[in-house]
Short mmCIF file of C-alpha atoms in Angstrom, two decimals:
data_model
loop_
_atom_site.label_atom_id
_atom_site.label_comp_id
_atom_site.label_asym_id
_atom_site.label_seq_id
_atom_site.Cartn_x
_atom_site.Cartn_y
_atom_site.Cartn_z
CA MET A 1 -91.06 -35.62 1.82
CA ASP A 2 -89.28 -34.01 -0.90
CA LEU A 3 -87.36 -31.40 0.72
CA LEU A 4 -86.75 -29.44 -2.70
CA ALA A 5 -90.28 -29.23 -3.12
CA SER A 6 -90.36 -28.01 0.51
CA LYS A 7 -88.00 -25.11 -0.35
CA PRO A 8 -91.00 -22.62 -0.17
CA LEU A 9 -91.99 -23.90 3.25
CA VAL A 10 -88.22 -23.26 4.61
CA LEU A 11 -88.56 -19.87 3.21
CA LEU A 12 -91.94 -19.41 4.62
CA LEU A 13 -90.63 -20.72 8.01
CA CYS A 14 -88.03 -17.94 8.24
CA VAL A 15 -90.37 -15.40 6.98
CA VAL A 16 -92.81 -15.87 9.96
CA GLY A 17 -89.85 -16.33 12.64
CA CYS A 18 -89.36 -19.91 12.86
CA CYS A 19 -85.86 -19.93 11.17
CA ALA A 20 -82.83 -18.00 13.17
CA GLN A 21 -79.62 -16.31 11.80
CA SER A 22 -76.76 -17.53 13.87
CA ALA A 23 -73.09 -17.67 13.76
CA VAL A 24 -73.06 -20.89 11.96
CA LEU A 25 -70.34 -20.07 9.30
CA PRO A 26 -67.22 -18.01 9.89
CA PRO A 27 -66.95 -14.23 8.61
CA GLY A 28 -65.93 -14.07 4.73
CA PRO A 29 -64.81 -13.63 2.58
CA ILE A 30 -63.11 -16.65 2.01
CA ASP A 31 -60.36 -17.09 -0.74
CA ALA A 32 -59.44 -19.99 -2.60
CA ILE A 33 -57.37 -20.77 -5.91
CA LEU A 34 -58.59 -21.26 -9.34
CA GLY A 35 -58.41 -25.18 -9.94
CA GLY A 36 -57.95 -26.04 -6.31
CA ASN A 37 -60.31 -27.27 -3.64
CA VAL A 38 -61.96 -25.38 -0.88
CA THR A 39 -63.88 -26.71 2.17
CA LEU A 40 -66.55 -24.33 3.79
CA LYS A 41 -66.62 -25.12 7.44
CA THR A 42 -69.40 -25.08 9.91
CA ILE A 43 -68.97 -23.73 13.40
CA GLY A 44 -70.11 -25.80 16.38
CA GLY A 45 -68.67 -29.23 15.67
CA LYS A 46 -70.96 -32.06 15.12
CA LEU A 47 -74.70 -31.64 14.01
CA ASP A 48 -77.93 -33.03 14.75
CA PHE A 49 -80.44 -32.18 11.87
CA ASN A 50 -83.82 -33.09 10.21
CA PHE A 51 -82.39 -31.41 7.07
CA LEU A 52 -79.58 -29.30 5.85
CA ILE A 53 -79.37 -27.61 2.74
CA TRP A 54 -76.28 -25.71 1.09
CA ASN A 55 -77.32 -23.22 -1.97
CA PHE A 56 -75.04 -20.73 -4.11
CA ASN A 57 -75.79 -17.16 -5.28
CA ASP A 58 -73.90 -15.68 -8.12
CA GLY A 59 -75.83 -12.40 -7.78
CA SER A 60 -78.42 -13.16 -10.45
CA LYS A 61 -80.00 -16.56 -8.98
CA SER A 62 -79.98 -18.87 -6.23
CA ILE A 63 -78.56 -22.83 -7.01
CA ASN A 64 -78.98 -25.55 -4.94
CA ILE A 65 -75.68 -27.38 -4.27
CA VAL A 66 -76.46 -30.22 -1.63
CA THR A 67 -79.43 -31.22 0.65
CA ALA A 68 -79.28 -33.84 3.23
CA SER A 69 -81.92 -35.37 5.14
CA ALA A 70 -82.59 -38.61 6.86
CA SER A 71 -83.43 -40.18 3.25
CA GLY A 72 -79.86 -39.19 2.30
CA VAL A 73 -77.70 -36.55 0.43
CA LYS A 74 -78.46 -35.16 -3.00
CA VAL A 75 -75.98 -33.01 -4.64
CA GLY A 76 -77.65 -30.37 -7.11
CA THR A 77 -76.96 -30.69 -11.08
CA ALA A 78 -74.59 -27.61 -11.37
CA PHE A 79 -72.16 -29.25 -8.74
CA THR A 80 -72.55 -32.87 -9.55
CA GLY A 81 -69.00 -34.50 -9.27
CA ARG A 82 -67.70 -31.26 -7.78
CA ALA A 83 -69.38 -31.10 -4.24
CA SER A 84 -69.34 -33.49 -1.35
CA LEU A 85 -70.85 -32.90 2.06
CA ASN A 86 -69.71 -34.26 5.57
CA VAL A 87 -73.24 -34.95 7.00
CA THR A 88 -71.38 -35.21 10.83
CA ASN A 89 -70.22 -31.50 10.77
CA GLY A 90 -72.03 -30.09 7.66
CA TYR A 91 -68.67 -29.00 6.00
CA LEU A 92 -69.13 -28.64 2.21
CA THR A 93 -66.10 -29.37 -0.13
CA ILE A 94 -65.95 -27.99 -3.65
CA GLY A 95 -63.42 -28.75 -6.26
CA PRO A 96 -61.82 -28.02 -8.86
CA LEU A 97 -63.02 -24.51 -8.43
CA LYS A 98 -64.01 -22.47 -11.33
CA SER A 99 -64.09 -18.69 -11.88
CA GLU A 100 -68.04 -18.61 -11.77
CA ASP A 101 -67.82 -20.32 -8.27
CA SER A 102 -67.14 -17.00 -6.89
CA GLY A 103 -70.36 -15.83 -4.90
CA ASP A 104 -72.33 -16.20 -1.69
CA TYR A 105 -72.79 -19.35 -0.10
CA ALA A 106 -75.80 -20.13 2.35
CA ILE A 107 -76.47 -22.81 4.74
CA THR A 108 -80.04 -23.83 6.47
CA ILE A 109 -80.09 -26.35 8.99
CA ASN A 110 -83.05 -27.59 10.65
CA PRO A 111 -82.07 -29.48 14.04
CA SER A 112 -83.77 -32.01 15.56
CA ALA A 113 -84.58 -29.64 18.47
CA GLY A 114 -84.93 -25.96 18.25
CA ASP A 115 -85.33 -23.33 15.48
CA THR A 116 -83.96 -23.56 12.06
CA VAL A 117 -80.55 -21.64 11.55
CA THR A 118 -79.03 -20.24 8.52
CA GLY A 119 -75.68 -18.55 7.68
CA GLU A 120 -74.05 -16.98 4.67
CA VAL A 121 -70.52 -16.63 3.65
CA GLN A 122 -68.72 -15.18 0.72
CA LEU A 123 -66.20 -17.36 -1.46
CA ARG A 124 -63.56 -15.55 -3.90
CA VAL A 125 -62.20 -17.79 -6.28
CA LEU A 126 -58.60 -16.26 -7.18
CA LYS A 127 -56.53 -16.86 -10.38
CA PRO A 128 -53.21 -18.03 -9.21
CA VAL A 129 -50.44 -15.16 -9.18
CA SER A 130 -48.11 -15.78 -12.08
CA ASP A 131 -46.00 -13.90 -14.85
CA VAL A 132 -44.43 -11.23 -12.46
CA SER A 133 -41.93 -8.98 -14.92
CA ILE A 134 -40.48 -5.82 -14.77
CA LYS A 135 -39.92 -3.43 -17.80
CA SER A 136 -38.16 -0.19 -17.74
CA SER A 137 -39.10 3.11 -19.55
CA LEU A 138 -35.61 3.56 -20.32
CA SER A 139 -32.77 1.00 -21.22
CA GLU A 140 -29.92 3.27 -20.30
CA ALA A 141 -30.27 5.92 -17.45
CA ILE A 142 -27.68 8.96 -16.75
CA GLU A 143 -26.88 9.55 -13.05
CA LEU A 144 -28.55 12.65 -11.74
CA ASN A 145 -30.18 13.56 -14.86
CA SER A 146 -32.69 10.56 -15.70
CA THR A 147 -35.99 9.73 -14.45
CA VAL A 148 -36.75 6.11 -14.77
CA VAL A 149 -40.33 4.38 -14.54
CA LEU A 150 -40.23 0.56 -13.85
CA THR A 151 -43.53 -1.17 -14.54
CA CYS A 152 -44.37 -4.63 -12.83
CA SER A 153 -47.13 -6.51 -14.36
CA ALA A 154 -48.55 -9.91 -13.18
CA LYS A 155 -51.83 -12.22 -13.52
CA GLY A 156 -53.95 -13.16 -10.52
CA SER A 157 -56.59 -11.53 -8.65
CA PHE A 158 -56.82 -9.23 -5.85
CA LEU A 159 -53.10 -8.61 -6.19
CA GLN A 160 -50.98 -6.22 -4.03
CA PHE A 161 -47.50 -5.20 -5.04
CA SER A 162 -44.15 -4.22 -3.21
CA TRP A 163 -40.91 -3.38 -4.50
CA LEU A 164 -37.47 -4.26 -3.22
CA ARG A 165 -33.48 -3.47 -4.01
CA GLY A 166 -31.97 -6.61 -2.95
CA ASP A 167 -33.80 -7.50 0.36
CA VAL A 168 -34.42 -4.09 1.39
CA PRO A 169 -38.00 -2.62 0.39
CA ILE A 170 -38.37 0.48 -1.58
CA VAL A 171 -40.53 2.85 0.18
CA ASP A 172 -42.65 5.75 -1.31
CA ASP A 173 -41.12 8.88 -0.15
CA GLY A 174 -42.81 11.34 -2.43
CA LYS A 175 -39.59 12.52 -3.82
CA ARG A 176 -37.02 10.26 -5.20
CA PHE A 177 -39.12 7.07 -5.18
CA THR A 178 -42.99 7.13 -5.99
CA VAL A 179 -45.14 4.36 -6.24
CA LYS A 180 -48.38 3.76 -7.84
CA ASN A 181 -50.24 0.41 -7.79
CA GLY A 182 -52.95 -0.72 -10.12
CA GLU A 183 -55.25 -4.01 -10.40
CA LEU A 184 -52.73 -5.76 -12.54
CA SER A 185 -49.52 -3.49 -12.15
CA SER A 186 -47.53 -1.18 -10.16
CA ASN A 187 -45.29 1.59 -11.28
CA LEU A 188 -42.19 2.73 -9.55
CA THR A 189 -40.68 6.21 -10.41
CA LEU A 190 -37.04 6.66 -9.74
CA ASN A 191 -36.46 10.43 -9.67
CA ASP A 192 -32.84 11.71 -10.48
CA VAL A 193 -31.55 8.24 -10.50
CA LEU A 194 -28.39 7.21 -8.92
CA ARG A 195 -25.90 4.20 -9.44
CA THR A 196 -26.97 2.63 -6.18
CA ASP A 197 -30.59 2.31 -8.00
CA GLN A 198 -28.82 -0.33 -10.39
CA GLY A 199 -30.22 -3.18 -8.45
CA PRO A 200 -30.77 -5.56 -8.42
CA ILE A 201 -34.76 -4.87 -8.03
CA TYR A 202 -37.48 -7.03 -7.52
CA CYS A 203 -41.24 -6.82 -7.76
CA THR A 204 -43.60 -9.13 -5.70
CA ALA A 205 -47.27 -9.55 -6.41
CA SER A 206 -49.60 -11.43 -4.01
CA ASN A 207 -52.88 -11.89 -2.67
CA GLN A 208 -54.23 -13.63 0.51
CA LEU A 209 -53.01 -17.10 -0.61
CA GLN A 210 -49.91 -16.81 -3.10
CA LEU A 211 -46.76 -14.58 -3.51
CA ALA A 212 -44.55 -14.43 -6.59
CA ARG A 213 -41.40 -12.58 -7.33
CA SER A 214 -40.07 -11.31 -10.48
CA ALA A 215 -36.66 -12.10 -11.94
CA PRO A 216 -34.14 -9.72 -10.82
CA PHE A 217 -33.76 -6.41 -12.62
CA ASN A 218 -30.78 -4.67 -13.06
CA LEU A 219 -30.90 -1.13 -14.48
CA THR A 220 -28.14 0.33 -16.32
CA VAL A 221 -27.14 3.58 -14.69
CA TYR A 222 -23.94 5.59 -16.40
CA TYR A 223 -21.99 7.70 -14.25
CA GLY A 224 -18.86 9.71 -14.01
CA PRO A 225 -16.12 10.45 -14.68
CA GLU A 226 -14.84 11.13 -11.21
CA ALA A 227 -11.63 10.88 -8.94
CA VAL A 228 -9.57 11.21 -11.73
CA ALA A 229 -6.00 10.68 -10.64
CA ILE A 230 -2.53 10.09 -11.88
CA SER A 231 -0.34 7.71 -10.06
CA PRO A 232 2.25 7.20 -8.90
CA LEU A 233 2.88 10.63 -7.46
CA ALA A 234 6.12 10.94 -9.25
CA PRO A 235 9.38 12.89 -8.23
CA LEU A 236 10.13 15.83 -10.35
CA TYR A 237 12.93 14.08 -11.80
CA ILE A 238 12.97 10.88 -13.66
CA SER A 239 16.00 8.69 -14.81
CA SER A 240 15.95 8.23 -18.54
CA LYS A 241 17.02 4.60 -17.81
CA ALA A 242 14.08 3.86 -15.56
CA ASN A 243 11.42 1.58 -16.03
CA PHE A 244 8.83 4.23 -15.47
CA SER A 245 5.17 5.20 -16.82
CA LEU A 246 2.16 7.31 -15.49
CA SER A 247 -1.33 5.68 -15.01
CA CYS A 248 -4.62 7.47 -15.20
CA SER A 249 -7.51 6.10 -13.38
CA ALA A 250 -11.23 7.31 -12.75
CA VAL A 251 -14.25 6.09 -11.34
CA SER A 252 -16.74 5.73 -14.32
CA SER A 253 -19.27 3.62 -16.00
CA PRO A 254 -18.66 2.90 -18.93
CA SER A 255 -14.90 2.94 -18.44
CA ALA A 256 -13.70 6.19 -19.61
CA ASP A 257 -11.39 7.04 -22.23
CA PHE A 258 -8.02 9.09 -21.28
CA LEU A 259 -6.34 11.63 -23.22
CA TRP A 260 -2.82 12.77 -22.28
CA TYR A 261 -1.73 16.49 -22.00
CA ARG A 262 1.45 18.40 -21.28
CA ASP A 263 1.20 21.87 -20.39
CA GLN A 264 -2.13 22.04 -21.42
CA GLN A 265 -1.30 20.75 -24.90
CA GLU A 266 -2.57 17.36 -26.02
CA ILE A 267 0.44 15.13 -26.82
CA GLY A 268 -1.53 12.45 -28.79
CA SER A 269 -1.19 9.75 -26.50
CA GLY A 270 -4.23 7.82 -25.49
CA GLY A 271 -5.07 5.02 -23.03
CA PRO A 272 -4.45 4.89 -19.43
CA ILE A 273 -0.79 4.50 -19.27
CA LEU A 274 1.85 7.23 -20.28
CA THR A 275 5.01 5.47 -20.69
CA LEU A 276 8.63 7.04 -20.62
CA GLY A 277 9.17 5.88 -23.91
CA VAL A 278 6.59 7.71 -25.38
CA ILE A 279 7.67 10.91 -23.40
CA ASN A 280 11.34 10.43 -24.64
CA SER A 281 9.78 9.87 -28.30
CA LEU A 282 8.00 13.29 -28.25
CA GLY A 283 11.15 15.11 -27.13
CA PHE A 284 9.96 16.10 -23.96
CA GLY A 285 12.65 13.79 -22.23
CA ASN A 286 14.83 16.33 -20.57
CA LYS A 287 12.20 19.44 -20.23
CA THR A 288 10.53 19.70 -16.97
CA GLY A 289 6.40 19.67 -17.86
CA ASN A 290 3.27 19.69 -16.22
CA TYR A 291 1.64 16.38 -17.12
CA MET A 292 -2.25 16.06 -16.75
CA CYS A 293 -4.75 13.44 -18.13
CA LYS A 294 -8.33 14.04 -19.02
CA ALA A 295 -11.10 11.20 -18.71
CA GLN A 296 -14.08 11.11 -20.89
CA ASN A 297 -17.26 9.25 -20.78
CA LYS A 298 -18.93 8.99 -23.99
CA LYS A 299 -22.35 8.02 -22.34
CA THR A 300 -22.68 10.85 -19.85
CA GLN A 301 -20.74 13.27 -22.35
CA ARG A 302 -18.50 14.69 -19.22
CA THR A 303 -14.78 15.02 -19.27
CA VAL A 304 -13.05 15.56 -16.11
CA SER A 305 -9.26 16.38 -15.74
CA SER A 306 -7.01 15.14 -13.11
CA ALA A 307 -4.50 17.10 -11.11
CA ALA A 308 -1.15 17.90 -13.10
CA VAL A 309 1.93 15.87 -12.05
CA ALA A 310 5.37 17.92 -12.75
CA ILE A 311 8.32 15.73 -14.07
CA ALA A 312 11.53 16.25 -16.22
CA VAL A 313 13.55 13.16 -17.55
CA ILE A 314 17.28 13.29 -16.78
CA GLU A 315 19.94 11.30 -18.35
CA PRO A 316 21.90 9.42 -15.40
CA ILE A 317 25.79 9.78 -15.15
CA PRO A 318 27.31 6.47 -15.56
CA SER A 319 30.59 7.29 -14.54
CA ALA A 320 33.14 10.04 -14.08
CA GLU A 321 36.48 10.71 -15.72
CA VAL A 322 39.35 12.77 -14.08
CA SER A 323 42.47 13.51 -15.65
CA GLY A 324 45.41 15.47 -14.41
CA PRO A 325 49.30 16.28 -15.07
CA ALA A 326 51.44 13.54 -16.84
CA ALA A 327 54.48 15.49 -16.13
CA ILE A 328 56.65 14.88 -13.44
CA LEU A 329 55.59 17.33 -10.70
CA ILE A 330 57.96 19.17 -8.40
CA ALA A 331 57.28 21.07 -5.23
CA GLY A 332 57.99 24.73 -5.63
CA ASN A 333 58.34 24.27 -9.45
CA SER A 334 55.26 22.80 -10.97
CA THR A 335 51.60 23.80 -11.36
CA ALA A 336 48.93 21.44 -11.54
CA ASN A 337 45.65 21.19 -13.35
CA ILE A 338 43.14 18.70 -12.66
CA SER A 339 39.70 18.49 -14.66
CA CYS A 340 36.62 16.35 -14.13
CA ARG A 341 33.76 15.29 -16.81
CA ALA A 342 30.77 13.04 -17.27
CA THR A 343 31.08 10.16 -19.67
CA ALA A 344 27.35 10.59 -20.18
CA GLY A 345 24.69 13.05 -19.27
CA SER A 346 25.09 16.17 -17.47
CA ALA A 347 26.12 17.20 -13.82
CA ALA A 348 23.73 19.80 -11.89
CA SER A 349 26.83 19.97 -9.19
CA THR A 350 30.45 19.06 -8.88
CA THR A 351 32.34 18.36 -5.37
CA TRP A 352 36.00 18.17 -4.92
CA LEU A 353 37.63 16.15 -2.18
CA LYS A 354 41.44 15.48 -1.12
CA ASP A 355 41.99 12.34 0.60
CA LYS A 356 38.20 12.08 1.41
CA GLN A 357 38.03 15.83 2.96
CA PRO A 358 36.08 18.53 1.03
CA LEU A 359 38.47 21.14 -0.88
CA ALA A 360 38.14 24.76 -0.66
CA ALA A 361 39.73 27.71 -2.80
CA SER A 362 42.90 29.08 -1.17
CA GLY A 363 45.78 31.33 -2.38
CA ARG A 364 47.38 28.55 -4.29
CA LEU A 365 44.01 26.66 -5.09
CA LEU A 366 41.51 27.84 -7.83
CA PHE A 367 38.23 26.48 -8.98
CA SER A 368 36.69 27.17 -12.44
CA ALA A 369 33.19 28.82 -12.47
CA ASN A 370 31.21 25.51 -13.11
CA MET A 371 33.77 23.68 -10.88
CA SER A 372 34.85 21.33 -13.67
CA TRP A 373 38.47 21.69 -12.92
CA LEU A 374 40.98 23.09 -10.35
CA ARG A 375 44.53 24.50 -10.40
CA ILE A 376 47.10 24.51 -7.72
CA ASP A 377 49.78 26.85 -8.15
CA PRO A 378 52.57 26.38 -7.03
CA LEU A 379 52.49 22.82 -5.94
CA GLN A 380 53.84 22.20 -2.68
CA LYS A 381 54.51 18.97 -0.79
CA GLU A 382 51.23 19.03 1.14
CA ASP A 383 49.58 18.84 -2.28
CA ASN A 384 50.37 14.99 -2.50
CA GLY A 385 47.12 12.89 -2.25
CA GLU A 386 44.19 11.50 -3.81
CA TYR A 387 41.76 14.15 -5.57
CA THR A 388 38.20 12.83 -6.06
CA CYS A 389 35.38 14.59 -8.12
CA ARG A 390 31.98 14.04 -7.12
CA LEU A 391 29.36 14.64 -9.97
CA GLU A 392 25.62 14.72 -9.16
CA ASN A 393 22.37 15.31 -10.79
CA ALA A 394 18.85 14.62 -9.91
CA VAL A 395 18.65 11.08 -10.59
CA SER A 396 22.32 9.80 -10.01
CA SER A 397 25.88 10.41 -9.05
CA ALA A 398 29.48 9.05 -10.19
CA GLU A 399 32.84 9.89 -8.78
CA ALA A 400 36.51 9.34 -10.05
CA SER A 401 39.96 9.88 -8.52
CA TYR A 402 43.51 11.02 -9.61
CA LYS A 403 46.40 10.48 -7.22
CA MET A 404 48.98 13.37 -7.67
CA VAL A 405 52.56 13.01 -6.75
CA VAL A 406 54.37 16.11 -5.98
CA ASN A 407 58.13 15.14 -5.94
CA TYR A 408 60.21 17.34 -2.97
CA GLY A 409 63.08 17.32 -1.05
CA PRO A 410 65.06 15.84 0.24
CA GLU A 411 64.79 18.08 3.23
CA GLN A 412 67.42 18.91 5.51
CA ALA A 413 68.97 15.53 6.72
CA THR A 414 69.35 14.39 10.28
CA VAL A 415 71.63 11.94 11.74
CA THR A 416 70.96 10.52 15.41
CA GLY A 417 73.10 7.75 17.52
CA GLN A 418 75.91 7.45 19.73
CA LYS A 419 78.17 10.27 20.30
CA ALA A 420 80.82 8.32 22.27
CA VAL A 421 81.47 4.72 22.65
CA GLU A 422 83.94 2.34 24.39
CA VAL A 423 86.04 -0.05 22.34
CA ASN A 424 84.01 -3.10 21.53
CA ASP A 425 80.78 -1.44 21.58
CA LYS A 426 77.93 -1.76 18.96
CA VAL A 427 77.37 1.56 16.84
CA THR A 428 74.08 2.47 15.35
CA LEU A 429 73.90 5.76 13.51
CA ASP A 430 70.39 6.68 11.65
CA CYS A 431 69.91 9.07 8.87
CA SER A 432 66.88 10.70 7.80
CA ALA A 433 65.31 13.32 5.09
CA PRO A 434 61.77 13.72 4.14
CA SER A 435 61.43 13.19 0.27
CA VAL A 436 59.53 12.25 -2.55
CA PRO A 437 60.51 9.90 -4.07
CA PRO A 438 62.43 8.58 -1.05
CA ALA A 439 66.01 9.63 -0.57
CA ILE A 440 68.82 7.70 -1.63
CA PHE A 441 71.68 7.72 1.13
CA SER A 442 75.26 7.65 1.13
CA TRP A 443 77.95 7.85 3.99
CA LYS A 444 81.27 9.53 4.25
CA PHE A 445 84.03 8.82 7.17
CA ASN A 446 86.06 11.69 7.64
CA ASN A 447 85.13 13.12 3.87
CA THR A 448 85.87 9.71 2.45
CA LEU A 449 83.09 7.88 0.90
CA THR A 450 82.14 4.44 2.19
CA ASP A 451 80.16 1.61 0.85
CA VAL A 452 77.21 2.15 3.17
CA LYS A 453 74.30 2.92 0.88
CA THR A 454 71.37 2.92 3.39
CA ALA A 455 69.90 4.90 6.09
CA ARG A 456 71.39 3.08 8.81
CA TYR A 457 75.26 2.95 9.52
CA LEU A 458 76.26 0.04 11.65
CA ILE A 459 79.52 -0.93 13.40
CA ASP A 460 79.24 -4.20 15.33
CA MET A 461 82.23 -3.61 17.31
CA ALA A 462 84.00 -0.30 17.67
CA LEU A 463 87.54 0.45 17.38
CA TYR A 464 89.76 3.27 18.21
CA LYS A 465 90.33 4.06 14.38
CA ASN A 466 86.40 4.42 14.28
CA THR A 467 86.64 7.94 15.89
CA GLY A 468 85.71 10.59 13.43
CA THR A 469 83.23 12.16 11.48
CA TYR A 470 80.43 10.64 9.87
CA THR A 471 78.50 12.65 7.36
CA CYS A 472 75.02 10.87 5.80
CA GLU A 473 74.20 12.67 2.09
CA ALA A 474 70.39 12.41 1.19
CA TYR A 475 70.06 12.59 -2.69
CA ASN A 476 66.57 12.94 -4.66
CA ALA A 477 66.89 11.73 -7.97
CA VAL A 478 64.08 13.38 -9.46
CA THR A 479 64.53 16.81 -8.09
CA GLY A 480 68.26 16.78 -8.09
CA LYS A 481 68.69 17.99 -4.77
CA THR A 482 71.04 16.43 -1.93
CA THR A 483 71.42 17.48 1.61
CA ALA A 484 73.84 16.35 4.00
CA GLN A 485 74.37 15.97 7.89
CA SER A 486 77.61 15.27 9.86
CA HIS A 487 77.95 13.40 13.06
CA PHE A 488 81.20 12.95 15.30
CA LEU A 489 81.76 9.75 16.78
CA SER A 490 84.50 9.28 19.65
CA VAL A 491 85.74 5.69 20.77
CA LYS A 492 87.17 5.40 24.16
CA GLU A 493 89.14 2.68 26.39
CA GLU A 494 87.10 0.45 28.25
CA GLY A 495 85.72 2.12 31.40
CA ALA A 496 86.21 5.52 30.31
CA LEU A 497 82.65 6.18 30.32
CA ASP A 498 80.16 6.15 33.26
CA LYS A 499 77.75 3.83 31.84
CA GLY A 500 75.82 3.61 35.06
CA LEU A 501 74.45 0.42 36.63
CA SER A 502 72.92 -2.11 34.41
CA ASP A 503 69.48 -3.44 34.86
CA GLY A 504 70.41 -6.69 36.63
CA ALA A 505 72.73 -5.07 39.16
CA ILE A 506 69.91 -2.72 39.86
CA ALA A 507 67.55 -5.36 40.45
CA GLY A 508 70.14 -7.16 42.86
CA ILE A 509 70.50 -4.08 44.76
CA VAL A 510 66.82 -3.72 45.27
CA ILE A 511 66.24 -7.47 46.32
CA ALA A 512 69.43 -7.16 48.96
CA VAL A 513 67.82 -3.97 50.75
CA LEU A 514 64.48 -5.83 50.87
CA VAL A 515 65.88 -8.67 52.32
CA ALA A 516 68.08 -6.59 54.92
CA LEU A 517 64.98 -4.43 55.74
CA GLY A 518 62.96 -7.79 56.66
CA ALA A 519 65.72 -9.33 58.64
CA ALA A 520 66.09 -5.95 60.85
CA ILE A 521 62.09 -5.83 61.51
CA GLY A 522 62.36 -9.71 62.31
CA LEU A 523 65.20 -8.94 64.84
CA ILE A 524 63.30 -6.16 66.54
CA MET A 525 60.19 -8.18 67.25
CA TYR A 526 62.27 -10.98 68.71
CA CYS A 527 63.84 -8.56 71.39
CA ARG A 528 60.89 -6.99 72.31
CA GLN A 529 59.20 -10.36 73.19
CA LYS A 530 62.38 -11.32 75.36
CA VAL A 531 62.66 -8.06 77.60
CA PRO A 532 60.42 -8.37 80.69
CA VAL A 533 57.96 -5.77 81.31
CA GLU A 534 57.64 -4.23 84.68
CA SER A 535 54.50 -3.76 86.32
CA PRO A 536 53.74 -0.40 87.05
CA TYR A 537 51.95 -1.61 90.58
#
């Protein structure tokens, strides 16, 4: 029997109750990709049937796909070459799929035993997800001022959209972020855009079978300037010889333009660096000023100032010069003026030292108001020494010294030595007299000038004729002064002077006493051992 011709019979059987609806097909819809294949599977495994029919309904008409019976399998004309049936389980495979294949697929099975069963499932043929791209309502955004709408468009069927920043989903919070999805597009609105919204931002479009992601989209967000600062935090005073510059920085996109100001006045220097050379060339080198930079962003139209830095450029002192009296100075008669100056630059303070110890004004010592010179009047012998001038300013220091020689003396001469000796004894007489320059000595014996011109007068072996008065004269060739001191020497016969024991004699006596003492102690001990001791009993 031709089963195609029996279709009215099948329908009639269902109408009169001989046909039952059962779970022969899985629930739908079933999705498949346009151009691909799909297999509609039955539930229950192996089938034993008299006949099996698959039909397709596109909503306007029903079309036979395939019919199977004992006589064989016949594919309907509309599906010739695209449909196949597995007669073991009833699986229907269709492909390549067309858009018009979307619709309802019905199966009718007349088993060898039992009632006829039917089932129906919806098939949706989906267009592939493709051409996912992002476009922005603005090419450039200003932080906190702009609202940007990003539109994601894609091709495909039954699309769902999602947004990500990096790998983090962007969630519609109803405030900063709002998302509105359409059938083939999605809009992400960024309110009060921030620099963190720059991206990369991705859009994904997907259906039940496919997912596609857009290329990364980077939003251009301009911001700043902010955190405008000058470095380094300079000291107040800078050496004019220093390799010094001020640098201005700011957080800004695009990079900020910089202008420099001194005491609120623009100084005509642009760029992030202000060098010491520029400061000097503008005539501000030796003047204290407050320097500030302003950062400008041409896109955001914002200008922000840094905190001010106060600096003054000071010329360092390369060296100092000290000058003092060139004439011969004599204690009690002379006055000394010592002056100090810097060979270049200027000193903020001047300190004087003598022999490395600080000098202070006194009755004879006077300083000028700016400490550039000192005067000592009159000079005394204590004023001899090294005078040091130390110059200082905020960036440097220098010092120089002057050695002052004050001539004085000789002071009262003194003679030391023996006053009495025996014949053939050695005689040494020493003469001293404090003096600058050192005194010149001469000796007289009984008022007669001798040939001795040193501070020491020596007689190797005294004779009776050496008895007499020895006079030492000390002479200072600069001061022209002379002082003298006399000393009387008496030469006596041998043994006339009680000279005492010599060191050798004293040592011999000590040794003899010790030996005798030891012998006595030994004798006592010996005697005690020889004398018998009587018992008291």
